[in-house]
């Protein structure tokens, strides 16, 4: 039943996406394909794949128990807080805290999760900011 609901939702979403794409006004300087082509292709692929999901659903899934659903909800809350605190705390600090928490919940020991979080945030900072020159959120410490 859940696959059918998901498939029907996807079909409705693809219809809305196609209708929104058809509202795009074309400029006289557009190429031969035009700006509507890519969104319409995406809408068609979404609609076809959703129809397959709705018409040929998998067997009913075994949903996790309430405790595991609460852990999933907590991970979602951590990611939302990460997005909120990223401009305030900066990339390195916010990413270290979020990655450490998620690593801990995925089974690492607390100290190991903290080291993984710090290593992940510093590694991404080095690659994206120092090597590639991309701008990341600066925290109160300037990085």
PDB file of C-alpha atoms in Angstrom:
ATOM      1  CA  UNK A   1       0.000   0.000   0.000  1.00  0.00           C
ATOM      2  CA  UNK A   2       2.809   2.417   0.835  1.00  0.00           C
ATOM      3  CA  UNK A   3       4.356   1.941  -2.647  1.00  0.00           C
ATOM      4  CA  UNK A   4       1.040   2.765  -4.292  1.00  0.00           C
ATOM      5  CA  UNK A   5       0.678   5.938  -2.221  1.00  0.00           C
ATOM      6  CA  UNK A   6       4.267   6.925  -3.042  1.00  0.00           C
ATOM      7  CA  UNK A   7       3.693   6.189  -6.750  1.00  0.00           C
ATOM      8  CA  UNK A   8       0.489   8.217  -6.918  1.00  0.00           C
ATOM      9  CA  UNK A   9       2.195  11.095  -5.087  1.00  0.00           C
ATOM     10  CA  UNK A  10       5.023  10.946  -7.642  1.00  0.00           C
ATOM     11  CA  UNK A  11       2.573  11.005 -10.536  1.00  0.00           C
ATOM     12  CA  UNK A  12       0.810  14.055  -9.091  1.00  0.00           C
ATOM     13  CA  UNK A  13       4.169  15.711  -8.480  1.00  0.00           C
ATOM     14  CA  UNK A  14       5.243  15.073 -12.076  1.00  0.00           C
ATOM     15  CA  UNK A  15       1.999  16.556 -13.389  1.00  0.00           C
ATOM     16  CA  UNK A  16       2.532  19.670 -11.273  1.00  0.00           C
ATOM     17  CA  UNK A  17       6.144  19.860 -12.414  1.00  0.00           C
ATOM     18  CA  UNK A  18       5.102  19.586 -16.073  1.00  0.00           C
ATOM     19  CA  UNK A  19       2.441  22.268 -15.649  1.00  0.00           C
ATOM     20  CA  UNK A  20       4.995  24.564 -14.029  1.00  0.00           C
ATOM     21  CA  UNK A  21       7.458  23.865 -16.859  1.00  0.00           C
ATOM     22  CA  UNK A  22       4.841  24.754 -19.453  1.00  0.00           C
ATOM     23  CA  UNK A  23       4.482  28.184 -17.807  1.00  0.00           C
ATOM     24  CA  UNK A  24       8.109  29.078 -18.585  1.00  0.00           C
ATOM     25  CA  UNK A  25       8.183  31.946 -21.045  1.00  0.00           C
ATOM     26  CA  UNK A  26      10.538  31.548 -23.969  1.00  0.00           C
ATOM     27  CA  UNK A  27      12.880  34.340 -24.885  1.00  0.00           C
ATOM     28  CA  UNK A  28      13.561  35.296 -28.456  1.00  0.00           C
ATOM     29  CA  UNK A  29      17.237  34.458 -27.757  1.00  0.00           C
ATOM     30  CA  UNK A  30      16.648  30.849 -26.711  1.00  0.00           C
ATOM     31  CA  UNK A  31      18.238  27.856 -28.384  1.00  0.00           C
ATOM     32  CA  UNK A  32      16.417  25.382 -30.626  1.00  0.00           C
ATOM     33  CA  UNK A  33      15.334  23.148 -27.751  1.00  0.00           C
ATOM     34  CA  UNK A  34      14.124  25.941 -25.496  1.00  0.00           C
ATOM     35  CA  UNK A  35      13.995  26.232 -21.715  1.00  0.00           C
ATOM     36  CA  UNK A  36      10.993  23.919 -21.291  1.00  0.00           C
ATOM     37  CA  UNK A  37      12.614  20.761 -22.651  1.00  0.00           C
ATOM     38  CA  UNK A  38      14.719  19.709 -19.663  1.00  0.00           C
ATOM     39  CA  UNK A  39      11.995  20.200 -17.011  1.00  0.00           C
ATOM     40  CA  UNK A  40       9.517  18.326 -19.213  1.00  0.00           C
ATOM     41  CA  UNK A  41      11.957  15.426 -19.627  1.00  0.00           C
ATOM     42  CA  UNK A  42      12.421  15.280 -15.843  1.00  0.00           C
ATOM     43  CA  UNK A  43       8.634  15.368 -15.351  1.00  0.00           C
ATOM     44  CA  UNK A  44       8.171  12.528 -17.867  1.00  0.00           C
ATOM     45  CA  UNK A  45      10.819  10.350 -16.209  1.00  0.00           C
ATOM     46  CA  UNK A  46       9.339  11.041 -12.766  1.00  0.00           C
ATOM     47  CA  UNK A  47       5.825  10.265 -14.022  1.00  0.00           C
ATOM     48  CA  UNK A  48       6.835   7.003 -15.730  1.00  0.00           C
ATOM     49  CA  UNK A  49       8.878   5.726 -12.804  1.00  0.00           C
ATOM     50  CA  UNK A  50       6.106   6.663 -10.369  1.00  0.00           C
ATOM     51  CA  UNK A  51       3.556   4.845 -12.519  1.00  0.00           C
ATOM     52  CA  UNK A  52       5.713   1.704 -12.423  1.00  0.00           C
ATOM     53  CA  UNK A  53       5.978   1.973  -8.637  1.00  0.00           C
ATOM     54  CA  UNK A  54       2.195   2.440  -8.319  1.00  0.00           C
ATOM     55  CA  UNK A  55       1.281  -0.379 -10.706  1.00  0.00           C
ATOM     56  CA  UNK A  56       3.892  -2.933  -9.583  1.00  0.00           C
ATOM     57  CA  UNK A  57       4.426  -2.367  -5.856  1.00  0.00           C
ATOM     58  CA  UNK A  58       6.883  -4.368  -3.774  1.00  0.00           C
ATOM     59  CA  UNK A  59       5.612  -6.469  -0.887  1.00  0.00           C
ATOM     60  CA  UNK A  60       4.730  -4.455   2.204  1.00  0.00           C
ATOM     61  CA  UNK A  61       7.880  -3.334   3.998  1.00  0.00           C
ATOM     62  CA  UNK A  62       8.674  -4.153   7.595  1.00  0.00           C
ATOM     63  CA  UNK A  63       8.706  -0.761   9.305  1.00  0.00           C
ATOM     64  CA  UNK A  64      11.259  -0.239  12.077  1.00  0.00           C
ATOM     65  CA  UNK A  65      10.111  -0.185  15.684  1.00  0.00           C
ATOM     66  CA  UNK A  66       9.246   3.099  17.385  1.00  0.00           C
ATOM     67  CA  UNK A  67      12.686   3.455  18.980  1.00  0.00           C
ATOM     68  CA  UNK A  68      14.440   3.334  15.621  1.00  0.00           C
ATOM     69  CA  UNK A  69      11.940   5.781  14.134  1.00  0.00           C
ATOM     70  CA  UNK A  70      12.780   8.150  17.006  1.00  0.00           C
ATOM     71  CA  UNK A  71      16.493   7.824  16.152  1.00  0.00           C
ATOM     72  CA  UNK A  72      15.731   8.631  12.517  1.00  0.00           C
ATOM     73  CA  UNK A  73      13.706  11.658  13.634  1.00  0.00           C
ATOM     74  CA  UNK A  74      16.594  12.758  15.859  1.00  0.00           C
ATOM     75  CA  UNK A  75      18.987  12.531  12.890  1.00  0.00           C
ATOM     76  CA  UNK A  76      16.610  14.694  10.850  1.00  0.00           C
ATOM     77  CA  UNK A  77      16.495  17.240  13.676  1.00  0.00           C
ATOM     78  CA  UNK A  78      20.319  17.254  13.821  1.00  0.00           C
ATOM     79  CA  UNK A  79      20.487  17.970  10.082  1.00  0.00           C
ATOM     80  CA  UNK A  80      17.956  20.794  10.423  1.00  0.00           C
ATOM     81  CA  UNK A  81      19.932  22.274  13.329  1.00  0.00           C
ATOM     82  CA  UNK A  82      23.089  21.881  11.237  1.00  0.00           C
ATOM     83  CA  UNK A  83      21.550  24.023   8.518  1.00  0.00           C
ATOM     84  CA  UNK A  84      20.502  26.640  11.087  1.00  0.00           C
ATOM     85  CA  UNK A  85      23.853  26.817  12.909  1.00  0.00           C
ATOM     86  CA  UNK A  86      26.089  26.600   9.833  1.00  0.00           C
ATOM     87  CA  UNK A  87      26.201  30.389   9.278  1.00  0.00           C
ATOM     88  CA  UNK A  88      26.586  31.050  13.015  1.00  0.00           C
ATOM     89  CA  UNK A  89      29.142  28.438  14.067  1.00  0.00           C
ATOM     90  CA  UNK A  90      30.911  28.114  10.740  1.00  0.00           C
ATOM     91  CA  UNK A  91      31.440  25.120   8.490  1.00  0.00           C
ATOM     92  CA  UNK A  92      34.150  23.348  10.459  1.00  0.00           C
ATOM     93  CA  UNK A  93      32.453  23.484  13.877  1.00  0.00           C
ATOM     94  CA  UNK A  94      28.912  22.750  12.678  1.00  0.00           C
ATOM     95  CA  UNK A  95      30.045  19.899  10.434  1.00  0.00           C
ATOM     96  CA  UNK A  96      32.203  18.394  13.186  1.00  0.00           C
ATOM     97  CA  UNK A  97      29.277  18.313  15.626  1.00  0.00           C
ATOM     98  CA  UNK A  98      26.771  16.944  13.098  1.00  0.00           C
ATOM     99  CA  UNK A  99      29.175  14.316  11.732  1.00  0.00           C
ATOM    100  CA  UNK A 100      30.188  13.255  15.245  1.00  0.00           C
ATOM    101  CA  UNK A 101      26.574  12.803  16.331  1.00  0.00           C
ATOM    102  CA  UNK A 102      25.648  10.869  13.194  1.00  0.00           C
ATOM    103  CA  UNK A 103      28.770   8.707  13.466  1.00  0.00           C
ATOM    104  CA  UNK A 104      27.935   7.933  17.087  1.00  0.00           C
ATOM    105  CA  UNK A 105      24.363   6.967  16.196  1.00  0.00           C
ATOM    106  CA  UNK A 106      25.666   4.746  13.386  1.00  0.00           C
ATOM    107  CA  UNK A 107      27.626   2.711  15.914  1.00  0.00           C
ATOM    108  CA  UNK A 108      30.978   4.365  16.600  1.00  0.00           C
ATOM    109  CA  UNK A 109      32.218   4.783  20.137  1.00  0.00           C
ATOM    110  CA  UNK A 110      31.834   8.370  21.426  1.00  0.00           C
ATOM    111  CA  UNK A 111      35.540   9.268  21.239  1.00  0.00           C
ATOM    112  CA  UNK A 112      35.870   7.592  17.856  1.00  0.00           C
ATOM    113  CA  UNK A 113      32.783   9.456  16.593  1.00  0.00           C
ATOM    114  CA  UNK A 114      34.250  12.762  17.783  1.00  0.00           C
ATOM    115  CA  UNK A 115      37.518  12.072  15.958  1.00  0.00           C
ATOM    116  CA  UNK A 116      35.624  11.055  12.826  1.00  0.00           C
ATOM    117  CA  UNK A 117      33.501  14.226  12.992  1.00  0.00           C
ATOM    118  CA  UNK A 118      36.497  16.501  13.375  1.00  0.00           C
ATOM    119  CA  UNK A 119      38.439  14.622  10.694  1.00  0.00           C
ATOM    120  CA  UNK A 120      35.530  14.773   8.286  1.00  0.00           C
ATOM    121  CA  UNK A 121      34.939  18.494   8.758  1.00  0.00           C
ATOM    122  CA  UNK A 122      38.625  19.419   8.523  1.00  0.00           C
ATOM    123  CA  UNK A 123      39.136  17.144   5.522  1.00  0.00           C
ATOM    124  CA  UNK A 124      36.203  18.635   3.632  1.00  0.00           C
ATOM    125  CA  UNK A 125      37.357  22.144   4.588  1.00  0.00           C
ATOM    126  CA  UNK A 126      40.865  21.487   3.272  1.00  0.00           C
ATOM    127  CA  UNK A 127      39.651  19.990   0.000  1.00  0.00           C
ATOM    128  CA  UNK A 128      36.833  22.406  -0.787  1.00  0.00           C
ATOM    129  CA  UNK A 129      38.150  25.663   0.673  1.00  0.00           C
ATOM    130  CA  UNK A 130      41.933  25.472   0.611  1.00  0.00           C
ATOM    131  CA  UNK A 131      42.471  23.297  -2.474  1.00  0.00           C
ATOM    132  CA  UNK A 132      39.462  24.157  -4.656  1.00  0.00           C
ATOM    133  CA  UNK A 133      38.976  27.692  -3.366  1.00  0.00           C
ATOM    134  CA  UNK A 134      35.247  27.358  -2.694  1.00  0.00           C
ATOM    135  CA  UNK A 135      33.600  29.583  -0.135  1.00  0.00           C
ATOM    136  CA  UNK A 136      32.354  27.862   3.022  1.00  0.00           C
ATOM    137  CA  UNK A 137      30.554  29.398   5.994  1.00  0.00           C
ATOM    138  CA  UNK A 138      33.004  31.233   8.257  1.00  0.00           C
ATOM    139  CA  UNK A 139      32.552  30.856  11.957  1.00  0.00           C
ATOM    140  CA  UNK A 140      33.583  33.089  14.831  1.00  0.00           C
ATOM    141  CA  UNK A 141      37.165  31.773  14.479  1.00  0.00           C
ATOM    142  CA  UNK A 142      37.410  32.737  10.810  1.00  0.00           C
ATOM    143  CA  UNK A 143      37.172  29.248   9.348  1.00  0.00           C
TER     144      UNK A 143
END
